[in-house]
Amino acid sequence: MLNIALFGPPGSGKGTQSKYLIEKYNLAYISTGDLLRAELAAGSDLGKQVKAVMDAGNLVSDELIVQILEKKIKSLENVKGILFDGFPRNLVQAYILTGLFSKLNTELTCMISLEVSEDELMGRMLKRAEIEGRSDDKPETIRNRFKQYREKTQPVEGFYEEIGKCYKVDGLGTIDEIFDRICEVIDRL
Ligand code: AMP
C-alpha cells in the first residue's frame, strides 16, 4: 500500500494537492477536517460536541478523532493506499496512526510536509475566508489555528524525521509546480 500523510500549516494547500494525489495514485482520502465538517453539517451529536472547539480554532479531542477515523476506515474496501490530510495533528495522533496501520498490516510510506511561511499563509487564508466563508477562517481563529499548529502539530514533523519518513516540499509556486515536487518524492520511493 502507498500510505501518505500530507502535512503542513493551515492554508498550505493540503486539500488542493490531495485532490490531485488521490486521483493520480488511486488512493482513499481521509481528511479529519472534512469528516468533522460533515458531522457539523449533519447536526450529529458528535458535530454538536465539536462545533465550539472548531469555531475557536482549537484541536478536537483525540478520542473523538479516533471515533471518526475508525468509522471511516471501516467503510474502506480494497484500497491501494490511504492519503491522510490534517492527521496526525499531534504526537498522540502520530502514535495512533502507527497503531491503525499495524492493525491493517501496513505502515506509513511517507509524511510529506508542505513548507510555506506564515505571512504568505495568512494572506491566503483571509482570501479563502472571503470565497468559502468557513466559520473557522476568521482572523482571530486563523491566528489561533497557527498557534495550535506551532505548539502541537509541528512536533509531529520531528517524530517522522527521526524515523526517516519525513520529506519536505517547497509549498510556494503554482498548484502544478507543487504537485510535481510532491510526485517526485513519491515516485522516488
Ligand atoms: P482542517 O480542515 O484540517 O484545517 O481542520 C479544521 C478544524 O478541524 C481544525 O482547526 C480542528 O479544530 C479540527 N481538526 C481537524 N483535524 C483534526 C485532528 N486530526 N485533530 C484535532 N482536530 C482536528
Short mmCIF file of C-alpha atoms in Angstrom, two decimals, residues 37-140:
data_model
loop_
_atom_site.label_atom_id
_atom_site.label_comp_id
_atom_site.label_asym_id
_atom_site.label_seq_id
_atom_site.Cartn_x
_atom_site.Cartn_y
_atom_site.Cartn_z
CA ARG A 37 -17.38 19.34 8.90
CA ALA A 38 -19.66 16.57 7.61
CA GLU A 39 -20.69 15.79 11.22
CA LEU A 40 -21.36 19.50 11.79
CA ALA A 41 -23.47 19.75 8.65
CA ALA A 42 -25.43 16.63 9.60
CA GLY A 43 -26.09 18.08 13.06
CA SER A 44 -25.00 14.81 14.70
CA ASP A 45 -24.18 14.52 18.42
CA LEU A 46 -20.51 14.45 17.55
CA GLY A 47 -20.97 17.53 15.36
CA LYS A 48 -22.60 19.39 18.24
CA GLN A 49 -19.74 18.40 20.56
CA VAL A 50 -17.03 19.72 18.24
CA LYS A 51 -18.63 22.94 16.94
CA ALA A 52 -17.34 25.33 19.61
CA VAL A 53 -13.86 23.78 19.56
CA MET A 54 -13.58 24.09 15.79
CA ASP A 55 -15.02 27.61 15.71
CA ALA A 56 -12.32 28.68 18.16
CA GLY A 57 -9.61 27.06 16.04
CA ASN A 58 -8.64 24.57 18.73
CA LEU A 59 -7.94 20.88 18.21
CA VAL A 60 -10.75 18.39 18.72
CA SER A 61 -10.00 15.72 21.34
CA ASP A 62 -8.03 12.67 20.27
CA GLU A 63 -10.86 10.38 21.45
CA LEU A 64 -13.35 11.96 19.04
CA ILE A 65 -10.82 11.91 16.21
CA VAL A 66 -10.25 8.19 16.76
CA GLN A 67 -14.02 7.61 16.65
CA ILE A 68 -14.50 9.31 13.28
CA LEU A 69 -11.35 7.71 11.86
CA GLU A 70 -12.37 4.19 12.82
CA LYS A 71 -15.81 4.72 11.29
CA LYS A 72 -14.24 5.96 8.05
CA ILE A 73 -11.57 3.23 7.86
CA LYS A 74 -14.20 0.50 8.35
CA SER A 75 -16.01 1.86 5.28
CA LEU A 76 -12.95 1.43 3.02
CA GLU A 77 -12.68 -1.63 0.82
CA ASN A 78 -9.84 -2.90 -1.39
CA VAL A 79 -7.86 0.29 -1.22
CA LYS A 80 -4.42 0.69 -2.77
CA GLY A 81 -3.40 3.13 -0.11
CA ILE A 82 -4.62 5.98 2.04
CA LEU A 83 -3.87 9.68 1.93
CA PHE A 84 -4.34 11.42 5.27
CA ASP A 85 -4.92 15.18 5.21
CA GLY A 86 -4.83 17.04 8.53
CA PHE A 87 -4.00 13.95 10.57
CA PRO A 88 -1.92 13.33 12.67
CA ARG A 89 -2.20 16.76 14.33
CA ASN A 90 -0.21 15.98 17.49
CA LEU A 91 2.20 13.35 18.82
CA VAL A 92 -0.54 11.20 20.39
CA GLN A 93 -2.25 11.01 16.99
CA ALA A 94 1.06 10.04 15.36
CA TYR A 95 1.19 7.02 17.68
CA ILE A 96 -2.49 6.31 16.99
CA LEU A 97 -1.74 6.28 13.26
CA THR A 98 1.10 3.79 13.74
CA GLY A 99 -1.35 1.54 15.60
CA LEU A 100 -4.04 1.92 12.94
CA PHE A 101 -1.66 0.93 10.17
CA SER A 102 -0.34 -2.03 12.10
CA LYS A 103 -3.95 -3.28 12.53
CA LEU A 104 -4.27 -3.03 8.74
CA ASN A 105 -0.94 -4.92 8.34
CA THR A 106 0.68 -1.98 6.64
CA GLU A 107 2.66 1.14 7.52
CA LEU A 108 3.06 4.80 6.62
CA THR A 109 5.13 5.16 3.42
CA CYS A 110 5.96 8.82 3.93
CA MET A 111 4.96 12.06 5.52
CA ILE A 112 5.12 14.95 3.07
CA SER A 113 5.45 18.35 4.63
CA LEU A 114 4.45 21.43 2.62
CA GLU A 115 6.60 24.36 3.64
CA VAL A 116 5.08 27.86 3.38
CA SER A 117 5.79 30.95 5.51
CA GLU A 118 3.15 32.15 7.96
CA ASP A 119 2.94 35.60 6.27
CA GLU A 120 2.08 34.05 2.93
CA LEU A 121 -0.43 31.74 4.59
CA MET A 122 -2.28 34.46 6.48
CA GLY A 123 -2.95 36.25 3.15
CA ARG A 124 -4.15 33.04 1.51
CA MET A 125 -6.43 32.13 4.41
CA LEU A 126 -8.10 35.54 4.52
CA LYS A 127 -8.77 35.28 0.79
CA ARG A 128 -10.21 31.77 1.28
CA ALA A 129 -12.43 33.15 4.06
CA GLU A 130 -13.96 35.60 1.58
CA ILE A 131 -14.61 32.90 -1.01
CA GLU A 132 -15.68 29.89 1.08
CA GLY A 133 -16.98 31.59 4.22
CA ARG A 134 -15.70 28.82 6.50
CA SER A 135 -16.65 29.67 10.08
CA ASP A 136 -13.09 28.94 11.30
CA ASP A 137 -11.44 31.28 8.76
CA LYS A 138 -11.95 34.48 10.82
CA PRO A 139 -8.68 36.39 11.53
CA GLU A 140 -8.59 35.64 15.27
#
